[in-house]
Coordinates of C-alpha atoms in Angstrom, one line a residue:
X20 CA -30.6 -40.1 -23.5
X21 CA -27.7 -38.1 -24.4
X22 CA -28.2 -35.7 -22.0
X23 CA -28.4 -37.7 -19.4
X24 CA -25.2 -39.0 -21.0
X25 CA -23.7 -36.0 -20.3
X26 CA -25.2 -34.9 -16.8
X27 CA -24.0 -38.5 -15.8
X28 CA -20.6 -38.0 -16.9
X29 CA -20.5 -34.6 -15.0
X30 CA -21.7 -36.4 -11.5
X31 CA -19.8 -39.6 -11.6
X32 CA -16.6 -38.5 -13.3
X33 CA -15.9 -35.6 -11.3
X34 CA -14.8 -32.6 -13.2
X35 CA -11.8 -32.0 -10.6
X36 CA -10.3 -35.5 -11.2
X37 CA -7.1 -33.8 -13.2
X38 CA -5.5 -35.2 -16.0
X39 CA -4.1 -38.9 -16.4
X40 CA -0.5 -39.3 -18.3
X41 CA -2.1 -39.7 -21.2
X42 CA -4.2 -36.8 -21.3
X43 CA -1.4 -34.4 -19.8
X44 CA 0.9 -35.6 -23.7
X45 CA -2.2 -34.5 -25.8
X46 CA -3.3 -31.8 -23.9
X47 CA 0.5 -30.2 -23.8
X48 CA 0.7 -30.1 -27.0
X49 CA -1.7 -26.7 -27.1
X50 CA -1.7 -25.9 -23.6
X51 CA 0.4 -22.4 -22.1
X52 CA 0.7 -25.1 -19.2
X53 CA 3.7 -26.6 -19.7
X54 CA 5.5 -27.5 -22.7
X55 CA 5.1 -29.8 -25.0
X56 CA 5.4 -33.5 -24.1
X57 CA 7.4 -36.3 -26.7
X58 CA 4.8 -37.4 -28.8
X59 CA 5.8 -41.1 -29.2
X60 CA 5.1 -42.8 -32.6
X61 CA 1.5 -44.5 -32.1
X62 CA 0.0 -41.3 -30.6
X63 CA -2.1 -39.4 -32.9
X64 CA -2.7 -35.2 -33.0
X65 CA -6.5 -35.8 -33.2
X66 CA -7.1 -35.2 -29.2
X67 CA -5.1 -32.2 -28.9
X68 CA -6.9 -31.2 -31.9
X69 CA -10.1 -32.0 -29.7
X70 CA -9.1 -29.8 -26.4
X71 CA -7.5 -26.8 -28.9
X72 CA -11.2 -24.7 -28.6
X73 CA -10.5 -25.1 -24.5
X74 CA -6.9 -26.1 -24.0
X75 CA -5.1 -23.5 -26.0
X76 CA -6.6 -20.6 -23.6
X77 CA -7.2 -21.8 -20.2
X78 CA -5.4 -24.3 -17.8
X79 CA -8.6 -25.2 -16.0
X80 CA -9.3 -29.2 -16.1
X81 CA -12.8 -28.8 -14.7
X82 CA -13.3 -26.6 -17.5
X83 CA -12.1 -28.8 -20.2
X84 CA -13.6 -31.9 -18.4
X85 CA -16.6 -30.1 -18.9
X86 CA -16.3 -29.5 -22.2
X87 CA -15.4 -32.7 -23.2
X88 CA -18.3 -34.2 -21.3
X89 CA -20.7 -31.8 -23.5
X90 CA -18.8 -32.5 -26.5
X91 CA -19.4 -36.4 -26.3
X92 CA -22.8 -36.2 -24.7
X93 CA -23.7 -34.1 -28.5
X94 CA -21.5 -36.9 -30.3
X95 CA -23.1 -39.9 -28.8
X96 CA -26.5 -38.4 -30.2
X97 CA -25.4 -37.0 -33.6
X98 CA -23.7 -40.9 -34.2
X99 CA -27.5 -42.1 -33.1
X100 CA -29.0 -39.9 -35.6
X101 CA -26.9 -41.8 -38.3
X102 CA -29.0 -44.8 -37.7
X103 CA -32.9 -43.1 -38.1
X104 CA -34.8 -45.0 -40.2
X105 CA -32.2 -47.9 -39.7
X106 CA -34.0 -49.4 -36.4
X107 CA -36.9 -47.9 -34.8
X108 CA -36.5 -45.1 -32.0
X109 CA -36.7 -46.9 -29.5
X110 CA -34.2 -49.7 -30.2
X111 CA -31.7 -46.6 -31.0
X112 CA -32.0 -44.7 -27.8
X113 CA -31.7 -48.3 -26.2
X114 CA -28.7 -49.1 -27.8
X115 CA -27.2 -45.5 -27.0
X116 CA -27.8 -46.1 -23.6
X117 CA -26.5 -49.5 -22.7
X118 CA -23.1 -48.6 -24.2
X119 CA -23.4 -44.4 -22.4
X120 CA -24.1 -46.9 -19.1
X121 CA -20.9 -48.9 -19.6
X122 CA -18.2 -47.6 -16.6
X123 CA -15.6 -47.5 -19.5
X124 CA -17.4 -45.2 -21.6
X125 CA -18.5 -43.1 -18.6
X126 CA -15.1 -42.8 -17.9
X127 CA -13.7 -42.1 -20.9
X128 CA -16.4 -39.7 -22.0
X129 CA -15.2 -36.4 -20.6
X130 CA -11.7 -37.6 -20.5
X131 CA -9.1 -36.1 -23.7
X132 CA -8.5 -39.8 -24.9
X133 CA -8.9 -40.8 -28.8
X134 CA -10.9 -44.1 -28.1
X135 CA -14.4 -42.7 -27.6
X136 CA -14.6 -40.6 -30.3
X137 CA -13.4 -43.4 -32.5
X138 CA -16.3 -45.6 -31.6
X139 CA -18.7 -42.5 -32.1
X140 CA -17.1 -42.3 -35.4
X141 CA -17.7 -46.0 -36.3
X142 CA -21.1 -45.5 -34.9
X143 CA -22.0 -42.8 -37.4
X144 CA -19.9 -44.2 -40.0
X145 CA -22.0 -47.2 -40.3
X146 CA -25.2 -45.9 -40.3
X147 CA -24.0 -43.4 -42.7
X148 CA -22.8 -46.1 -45.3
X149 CA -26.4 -48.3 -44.9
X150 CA -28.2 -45.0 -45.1
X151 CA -26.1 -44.0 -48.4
X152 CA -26.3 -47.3 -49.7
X153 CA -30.2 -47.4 -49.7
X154 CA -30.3 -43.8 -50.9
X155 CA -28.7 -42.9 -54.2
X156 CA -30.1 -39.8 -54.3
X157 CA -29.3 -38.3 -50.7
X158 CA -26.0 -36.5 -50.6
X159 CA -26.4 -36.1 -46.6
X160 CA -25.3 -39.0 -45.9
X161 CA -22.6 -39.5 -47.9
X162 CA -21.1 -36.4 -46.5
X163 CA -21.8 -38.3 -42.9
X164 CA -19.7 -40.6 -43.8
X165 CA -16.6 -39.0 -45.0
X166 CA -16.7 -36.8 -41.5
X167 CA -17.1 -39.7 -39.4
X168 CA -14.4 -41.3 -41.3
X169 CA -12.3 -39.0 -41.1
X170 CA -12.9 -38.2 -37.2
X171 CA -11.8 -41.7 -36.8
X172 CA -8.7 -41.6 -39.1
X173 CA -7.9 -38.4 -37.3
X174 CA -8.2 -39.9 -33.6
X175 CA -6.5 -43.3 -34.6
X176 CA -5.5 -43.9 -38.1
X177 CA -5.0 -47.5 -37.9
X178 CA -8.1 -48.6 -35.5
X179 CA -9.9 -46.4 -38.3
X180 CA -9.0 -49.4 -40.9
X181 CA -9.5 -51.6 -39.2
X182 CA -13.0 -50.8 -38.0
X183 CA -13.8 -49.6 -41.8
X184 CA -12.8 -53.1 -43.6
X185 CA -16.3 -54.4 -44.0
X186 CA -17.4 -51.5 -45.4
X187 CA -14.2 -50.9 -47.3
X188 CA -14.8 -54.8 -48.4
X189 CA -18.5 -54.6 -49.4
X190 CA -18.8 -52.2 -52.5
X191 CA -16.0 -54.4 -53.5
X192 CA -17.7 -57.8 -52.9
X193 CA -21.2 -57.0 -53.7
X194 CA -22.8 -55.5 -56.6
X195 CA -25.7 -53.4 -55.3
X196 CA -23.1 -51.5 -52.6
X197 CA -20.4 -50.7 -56.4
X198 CA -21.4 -47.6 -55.8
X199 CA -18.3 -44.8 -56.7
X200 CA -19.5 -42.3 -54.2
X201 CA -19.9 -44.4 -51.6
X202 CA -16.6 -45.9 -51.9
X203 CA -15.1 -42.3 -52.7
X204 CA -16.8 -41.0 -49.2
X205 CA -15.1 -43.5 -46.8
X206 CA -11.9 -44.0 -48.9
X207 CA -11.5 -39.9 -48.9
X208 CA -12.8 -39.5 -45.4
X209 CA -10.0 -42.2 -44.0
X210 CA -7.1 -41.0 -46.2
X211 CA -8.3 -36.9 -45.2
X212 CA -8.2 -38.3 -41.5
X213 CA -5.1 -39.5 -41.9
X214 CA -3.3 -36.8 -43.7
X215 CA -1.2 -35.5 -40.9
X216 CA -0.1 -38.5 -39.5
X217 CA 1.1 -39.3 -42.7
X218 CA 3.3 -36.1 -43.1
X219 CA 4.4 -36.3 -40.1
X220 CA 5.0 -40.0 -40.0
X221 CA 7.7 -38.8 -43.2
X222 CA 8.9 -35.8 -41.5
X223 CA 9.6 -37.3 -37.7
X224 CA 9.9 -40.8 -37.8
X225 CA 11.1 -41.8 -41.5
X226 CA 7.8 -42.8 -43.4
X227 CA 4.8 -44.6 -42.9
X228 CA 6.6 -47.8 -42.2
X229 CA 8.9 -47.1 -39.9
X230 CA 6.4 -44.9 -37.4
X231 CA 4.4 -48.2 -38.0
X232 CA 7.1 -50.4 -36.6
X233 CA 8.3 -48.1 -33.9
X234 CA 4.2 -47.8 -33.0
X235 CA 4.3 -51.9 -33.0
X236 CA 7.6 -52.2 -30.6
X237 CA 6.4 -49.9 -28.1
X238 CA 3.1 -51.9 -28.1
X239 CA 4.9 -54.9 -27.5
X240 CA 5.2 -55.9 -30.8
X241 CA 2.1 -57.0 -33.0
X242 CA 1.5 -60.5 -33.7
X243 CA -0.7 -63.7 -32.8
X244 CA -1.5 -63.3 -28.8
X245 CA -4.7 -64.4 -27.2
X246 CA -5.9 -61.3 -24.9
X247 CA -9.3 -62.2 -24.4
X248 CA -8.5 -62.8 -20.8
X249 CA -6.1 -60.0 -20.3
X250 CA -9.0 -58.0 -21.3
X251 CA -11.3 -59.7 -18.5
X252 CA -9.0 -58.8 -16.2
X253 CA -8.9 -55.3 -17.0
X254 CA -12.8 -54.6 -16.3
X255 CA -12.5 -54.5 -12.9
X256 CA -11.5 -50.9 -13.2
X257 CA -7.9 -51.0 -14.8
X258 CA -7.4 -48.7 -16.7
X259 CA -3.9 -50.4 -18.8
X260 CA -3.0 -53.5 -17.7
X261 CA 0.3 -53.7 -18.4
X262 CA 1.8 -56.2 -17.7
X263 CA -1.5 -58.1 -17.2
X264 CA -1.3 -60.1 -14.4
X265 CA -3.2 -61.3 -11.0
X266 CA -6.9 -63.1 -10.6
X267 CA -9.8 -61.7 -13.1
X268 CA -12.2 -59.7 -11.1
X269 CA -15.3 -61.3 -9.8
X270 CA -17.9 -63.0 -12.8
X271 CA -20.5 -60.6 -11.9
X272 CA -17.9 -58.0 -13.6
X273 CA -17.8 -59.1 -16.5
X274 CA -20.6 -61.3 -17.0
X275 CA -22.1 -58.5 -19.2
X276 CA -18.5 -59.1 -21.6
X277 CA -19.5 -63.0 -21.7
X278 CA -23.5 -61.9 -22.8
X279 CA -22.4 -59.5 -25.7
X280 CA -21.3 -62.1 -28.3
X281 CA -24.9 -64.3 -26.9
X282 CA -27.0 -61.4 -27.4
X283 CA -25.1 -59.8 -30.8
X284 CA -26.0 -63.0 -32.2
X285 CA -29.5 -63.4 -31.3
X286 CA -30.0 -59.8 -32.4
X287 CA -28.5 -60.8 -36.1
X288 CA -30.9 -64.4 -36.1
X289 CA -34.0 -62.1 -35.3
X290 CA -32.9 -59.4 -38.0
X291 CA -32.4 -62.3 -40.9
X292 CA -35.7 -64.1 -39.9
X293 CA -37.4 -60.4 -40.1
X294 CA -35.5 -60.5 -44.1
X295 CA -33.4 -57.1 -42.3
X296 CA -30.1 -58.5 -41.7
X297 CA -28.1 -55.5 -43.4
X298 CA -28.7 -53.3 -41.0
X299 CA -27.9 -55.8 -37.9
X300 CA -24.5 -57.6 -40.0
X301 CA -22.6 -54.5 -40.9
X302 CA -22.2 -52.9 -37.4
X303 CA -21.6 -56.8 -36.2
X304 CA -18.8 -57.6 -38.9
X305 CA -17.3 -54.1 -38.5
X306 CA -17.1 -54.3 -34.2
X307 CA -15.4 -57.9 -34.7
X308 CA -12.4 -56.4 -37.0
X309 CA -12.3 -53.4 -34.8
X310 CA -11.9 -55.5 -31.6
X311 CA -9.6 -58.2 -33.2
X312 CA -6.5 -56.2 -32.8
X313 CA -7.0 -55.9 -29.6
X314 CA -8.0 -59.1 -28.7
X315 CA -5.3 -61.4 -30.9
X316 CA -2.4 -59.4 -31.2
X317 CA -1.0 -57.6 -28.2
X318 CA 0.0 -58.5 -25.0
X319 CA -2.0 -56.3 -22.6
X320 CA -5.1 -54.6 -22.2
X321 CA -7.2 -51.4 -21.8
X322 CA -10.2 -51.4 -21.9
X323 CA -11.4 -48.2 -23.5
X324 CA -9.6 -50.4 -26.5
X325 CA -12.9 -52.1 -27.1
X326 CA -15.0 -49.2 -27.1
X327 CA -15.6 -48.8 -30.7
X328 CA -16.6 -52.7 -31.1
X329 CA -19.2 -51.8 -27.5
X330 CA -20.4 -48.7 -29.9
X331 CA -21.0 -50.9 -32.9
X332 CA -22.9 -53.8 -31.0
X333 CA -25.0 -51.9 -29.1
X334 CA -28.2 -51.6 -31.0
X335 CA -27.9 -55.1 -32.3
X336 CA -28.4 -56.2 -28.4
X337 CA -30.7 -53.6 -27.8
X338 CA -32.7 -55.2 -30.7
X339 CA -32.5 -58.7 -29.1
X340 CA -33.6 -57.4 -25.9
X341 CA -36.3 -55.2 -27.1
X342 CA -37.8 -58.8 -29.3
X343 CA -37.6 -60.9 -26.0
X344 CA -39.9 -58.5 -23.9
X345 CA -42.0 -57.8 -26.6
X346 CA -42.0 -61.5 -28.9
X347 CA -43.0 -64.2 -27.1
X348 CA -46.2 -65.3 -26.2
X349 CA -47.6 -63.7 -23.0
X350 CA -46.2 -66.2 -20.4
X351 CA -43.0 -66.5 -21.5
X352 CA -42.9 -62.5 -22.4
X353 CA -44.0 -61.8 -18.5
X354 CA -40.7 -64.0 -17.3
X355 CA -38.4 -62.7 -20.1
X356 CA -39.2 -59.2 -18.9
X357 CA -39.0 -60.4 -15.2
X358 CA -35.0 -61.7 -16.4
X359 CA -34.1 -58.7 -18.7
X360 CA -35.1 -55.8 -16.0
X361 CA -33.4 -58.0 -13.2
X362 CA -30.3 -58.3 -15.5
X363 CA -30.0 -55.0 -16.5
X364 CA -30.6 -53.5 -12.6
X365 CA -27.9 -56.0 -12.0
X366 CA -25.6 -55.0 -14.7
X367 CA -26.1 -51.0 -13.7
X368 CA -25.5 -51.7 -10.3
X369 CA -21.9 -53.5 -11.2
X370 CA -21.5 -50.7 -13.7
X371 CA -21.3 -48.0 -11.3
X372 CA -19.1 -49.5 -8.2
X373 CA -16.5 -50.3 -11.2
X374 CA -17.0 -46.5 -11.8
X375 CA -16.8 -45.5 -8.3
X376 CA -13.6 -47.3 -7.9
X377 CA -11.6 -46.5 -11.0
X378 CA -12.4 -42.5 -10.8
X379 CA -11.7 -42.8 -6.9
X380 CA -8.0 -44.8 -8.1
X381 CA -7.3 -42.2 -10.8
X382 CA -8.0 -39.1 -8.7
X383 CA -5.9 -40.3 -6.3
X384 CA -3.2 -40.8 -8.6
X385 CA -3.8 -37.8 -10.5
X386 CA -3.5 -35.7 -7.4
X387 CA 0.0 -37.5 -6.0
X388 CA 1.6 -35.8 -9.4
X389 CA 0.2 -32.2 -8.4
X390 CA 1.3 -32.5 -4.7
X391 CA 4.8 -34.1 -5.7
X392 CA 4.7 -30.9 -8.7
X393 CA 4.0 -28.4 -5.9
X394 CA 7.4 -29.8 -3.9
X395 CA 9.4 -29.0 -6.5
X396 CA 8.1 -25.8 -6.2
X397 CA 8.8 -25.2 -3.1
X398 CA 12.3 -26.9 -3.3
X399 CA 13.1 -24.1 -6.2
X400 CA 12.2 -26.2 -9.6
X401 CA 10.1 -23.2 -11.3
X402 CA 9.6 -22.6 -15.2
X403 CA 11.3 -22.8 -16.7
X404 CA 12.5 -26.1 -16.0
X405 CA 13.4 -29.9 -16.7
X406 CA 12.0 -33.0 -15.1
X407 CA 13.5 -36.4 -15.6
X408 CA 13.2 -40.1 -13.4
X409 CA 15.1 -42.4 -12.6
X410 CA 14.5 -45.9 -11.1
X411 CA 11.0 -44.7 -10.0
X412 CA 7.3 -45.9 -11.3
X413 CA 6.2 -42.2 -10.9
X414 CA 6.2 -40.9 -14.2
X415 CA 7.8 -37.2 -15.2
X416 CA 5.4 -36.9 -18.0
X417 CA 2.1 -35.5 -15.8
X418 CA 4.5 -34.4 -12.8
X419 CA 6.5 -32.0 -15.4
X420 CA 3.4 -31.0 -17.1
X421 CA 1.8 -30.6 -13.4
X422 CA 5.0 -28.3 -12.6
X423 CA 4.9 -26.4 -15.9
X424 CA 8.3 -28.0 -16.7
X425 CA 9.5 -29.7 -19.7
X426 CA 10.0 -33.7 -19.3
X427 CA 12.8 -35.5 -20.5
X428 CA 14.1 -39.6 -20.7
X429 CA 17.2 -41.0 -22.1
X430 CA 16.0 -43.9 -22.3
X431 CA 12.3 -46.2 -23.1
X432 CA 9.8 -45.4 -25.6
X433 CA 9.7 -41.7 -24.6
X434 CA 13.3 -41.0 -24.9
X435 CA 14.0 -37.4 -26.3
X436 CA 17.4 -36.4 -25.1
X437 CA 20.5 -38.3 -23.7
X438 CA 22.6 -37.8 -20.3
X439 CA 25.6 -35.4 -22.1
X440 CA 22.5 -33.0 -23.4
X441 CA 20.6 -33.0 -19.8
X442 CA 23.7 -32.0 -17.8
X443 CA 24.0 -29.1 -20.3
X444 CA 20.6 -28.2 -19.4
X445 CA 21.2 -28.5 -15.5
X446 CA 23.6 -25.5 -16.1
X447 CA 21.2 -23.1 -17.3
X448 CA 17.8 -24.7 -15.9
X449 CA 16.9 -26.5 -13.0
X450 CA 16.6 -30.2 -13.4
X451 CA 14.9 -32.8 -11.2
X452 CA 15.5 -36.5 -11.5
X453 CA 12.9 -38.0 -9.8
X454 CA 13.4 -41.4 -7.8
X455 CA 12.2 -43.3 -5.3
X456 CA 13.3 -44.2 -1.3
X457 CA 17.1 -44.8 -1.2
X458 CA 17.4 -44.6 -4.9
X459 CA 20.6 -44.2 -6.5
X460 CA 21.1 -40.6 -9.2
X461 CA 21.7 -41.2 -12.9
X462 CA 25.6 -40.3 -13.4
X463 CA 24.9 -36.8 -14.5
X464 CA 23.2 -36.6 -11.4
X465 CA 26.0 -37.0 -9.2
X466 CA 26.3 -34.6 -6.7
X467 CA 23.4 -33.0 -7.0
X468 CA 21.0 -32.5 -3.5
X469 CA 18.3 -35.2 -2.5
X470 CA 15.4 -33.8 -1.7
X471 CA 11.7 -35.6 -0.3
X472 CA 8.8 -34.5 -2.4
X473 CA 5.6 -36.6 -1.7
X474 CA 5.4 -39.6 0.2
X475 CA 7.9 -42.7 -1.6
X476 CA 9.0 -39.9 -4.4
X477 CA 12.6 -38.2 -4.3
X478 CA 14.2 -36.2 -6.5
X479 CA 17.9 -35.5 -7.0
X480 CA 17.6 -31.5 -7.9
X481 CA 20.7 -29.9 -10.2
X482 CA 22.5 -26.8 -8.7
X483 CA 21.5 -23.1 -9.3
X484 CA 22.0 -22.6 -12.5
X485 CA 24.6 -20.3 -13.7
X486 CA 23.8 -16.4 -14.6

């Protein structure tokens, strides 16, 4: 099931798709490429740490979409592994592959985004800690757990809490889980995750506190907000809808979304009638806090967000499928088959035109920043150089890192210089200000040439610098 994880991954998400913004801010941050993007106070170093083995000596995206693709396809399995013993085989490679078939986790699966590989950490995680908790005398386990906490800590320190509180709360709550080493496992994998955000939280941004508040303004600012539907809206293929606006795509899109809750709690009534509902609970309670964030606090949505609460329900619903085909008395088994296989052709079907579309939007996009980078090559902009906007929507993050250049803003959430310093730069580098049909040049921009790059994009390009 993995494999095919993986093989999918490698004919759906084409390896020549190049990289989105996101990806071109981790992947900067070790690449010869270009250098190295602002890194804004909620991103994390965990990806770049992730695409180092590829990214630090070759500029190939197939490659490292390749890569990546492998890489997840091993990590999808290993966090299934967590669970033998847990549910039987077959419920576990069903689980793994209704959340591999998802469109977001295809997508996301060779991409160099932290999301994924925070619900393959959850995954493991859990499994780990029941597996641990049931076992005293295993040390394998335990040791299962700290890595996958601290692979989640390490992608995204706070989704890591949050998606650990259950099992954080239990040894506290309960007496048979007051277990020191299993506390001391997840406690010390989270806080070994998290190391270097911490230091660098105190060295960049003025402590924990503070990177936590500028993280929380650039997100909108955290507090009570309903997304449930902004998230609807997303699963028709967008991939950050921000602001999140317009008609939800059709039901049939996200009918699956409405069945999860349905089915998660069927699978937890048939797991306490069978006297199992540990095993069925944990990864339940632990998806709801992971997805709360997301779904009652911010003002947009994404929706590789949800992926680690998509990783935690699966096997749950794969349990409640597998009872109503196998369960019920021979009629009723013969028509609950009949509806499962229809549902679930159904559901693949809508899974993969939602694919189709999204990698057909994103390549698109992804290859309007190369052809606008290779203008500024011909108009002169080599490395090194500077690349800035300016009333535009096309982003100088992926176009500079396209171009090999440096990017810079003074102002937003990815501000890292201001006008006086640029124009000093302009004298010794080239600068381009990119901008859109008619638009007007920042005031340090003044007098420089106009220039057409790529259909609506223009850039205002500084004069030859001095010798």
């Amino acid at each position: 099931m993995a494999a095919a994880f993986t093989l999918a991954q490698l004919l759906l998400v084409r390896p020549g798709m190049g990289l989105g913004w996101d990806e071109t801010v981790y992947v900067s941050q070790v690449s010869p490429q270009a250098p190295a993007a602002f890194f804004s106070a909620p991103r994390t170093r965990g990806v770049s740490v992730l695409v180092a083995p590829v990214a630090a000596w070759s500029t190939s995206t197939p490659l490292l979409r390749v890569y990546l693709a492998l890489l997840s396809g091993l990590g999808l399995y290993l966090a299934l592994r967590c669970w033998r013993g847990l549910f039987p085989a077959r419920v576990l490679a069903a689980g793994g592959a209704l959340f591999a078939s998802l469109w977001v986790t295809l997508f996301y699966g060779p991409q160099a985004m932290a999301n994924l590989w925070v619900a393959l950490g959850a995954l493991a995680a859990v499994g780990c800690f029941l597996r641990a908790a049931a076992d005293r005398t295993r040390r394998a386990p335990l040791w299962g757990l700290a890595f996958s906490a601290a692979l989640m800590a390490l992608m995204r320190p706070t989704d890591a809490v949050w998606a650990a509180l259950p099992m954080l709360v239990l040894p506290l709550a309960v007496r048979r889980f007051r277990q020191p080493l299993l506390l001391l496992a997840l406690a010390g994998g989270l806080v070994a995750g998290a190391a270097q955000w911490v230091v660098e939280a105190y060295v960049s941004f003025g402590g924990v506190a503070e990177r936590l508040s500028q993280g929380s303004d650039i997100q909108g600012g955290l507090g009570w907000n309903i997304a449930v539907d902004d998230q609807i809206r997303s699963l028709g293929g967008r991939s950050l809808c921000r602001p999140c606006t317009g008609a939800a795509p059709h039901p049939a899109v996200y009918a699956w979304w409405l069945a999860l809750p349905v089915l998660a709690a069927a699978g937890l009534l048939i797991a306490v009638r069978a006297r199992r509902a540990l095993p069925t609970l944990l990864p339940l309670a632990c998806a709801t806090t992971a997805a709360i964030p997301y779904l009652f606090m911010i003002d947009y949505a994404a929706p590789r967000f949800l992926l680690p609460a998509y990783a935690l329900v699966a096997i749950p619903v794969a349990d409640a499928l597998g009872w109503l085909v196998t369960a019920p008395s021979a009629p009723w088994r013969r028509l609950a088959t009949v509806l499962v296989v229809i549902g679930l052709a159904g559901h693949l079907a809508v899974q993969y035109v939602v694919l189709e579309r999204t990698v057909d939007r994103a390549t698109a996009s992804h290859r309007a920043w190369a052809r606008t980078a290779t203008a500024l090559h011909r108009a002169g902009v080599r490395p090194p150089c500077v690349v800035a906007s300016h009333g535009t929507d096309t982003p100088p993050i992926p176009v500079a890192f396209y171009a090999g250049c440096s990017s810079a803003a003074t102002s937003g959430h990815n501000a890292n210089t201001t006008a006086a310093r640029l124009a000093r730069t302009a004298r010794r580098t080239p600068v381009a200000v990119l901008t859109g049909a008619g638009g007007r040049p920042p005031s340090y921009a003044r007098g420089w040439r106009s220039v057409h790059l790529d259909g609506p994009v223009y850039a205002y390009l500084s004069p030859s610098p001095n010798p």
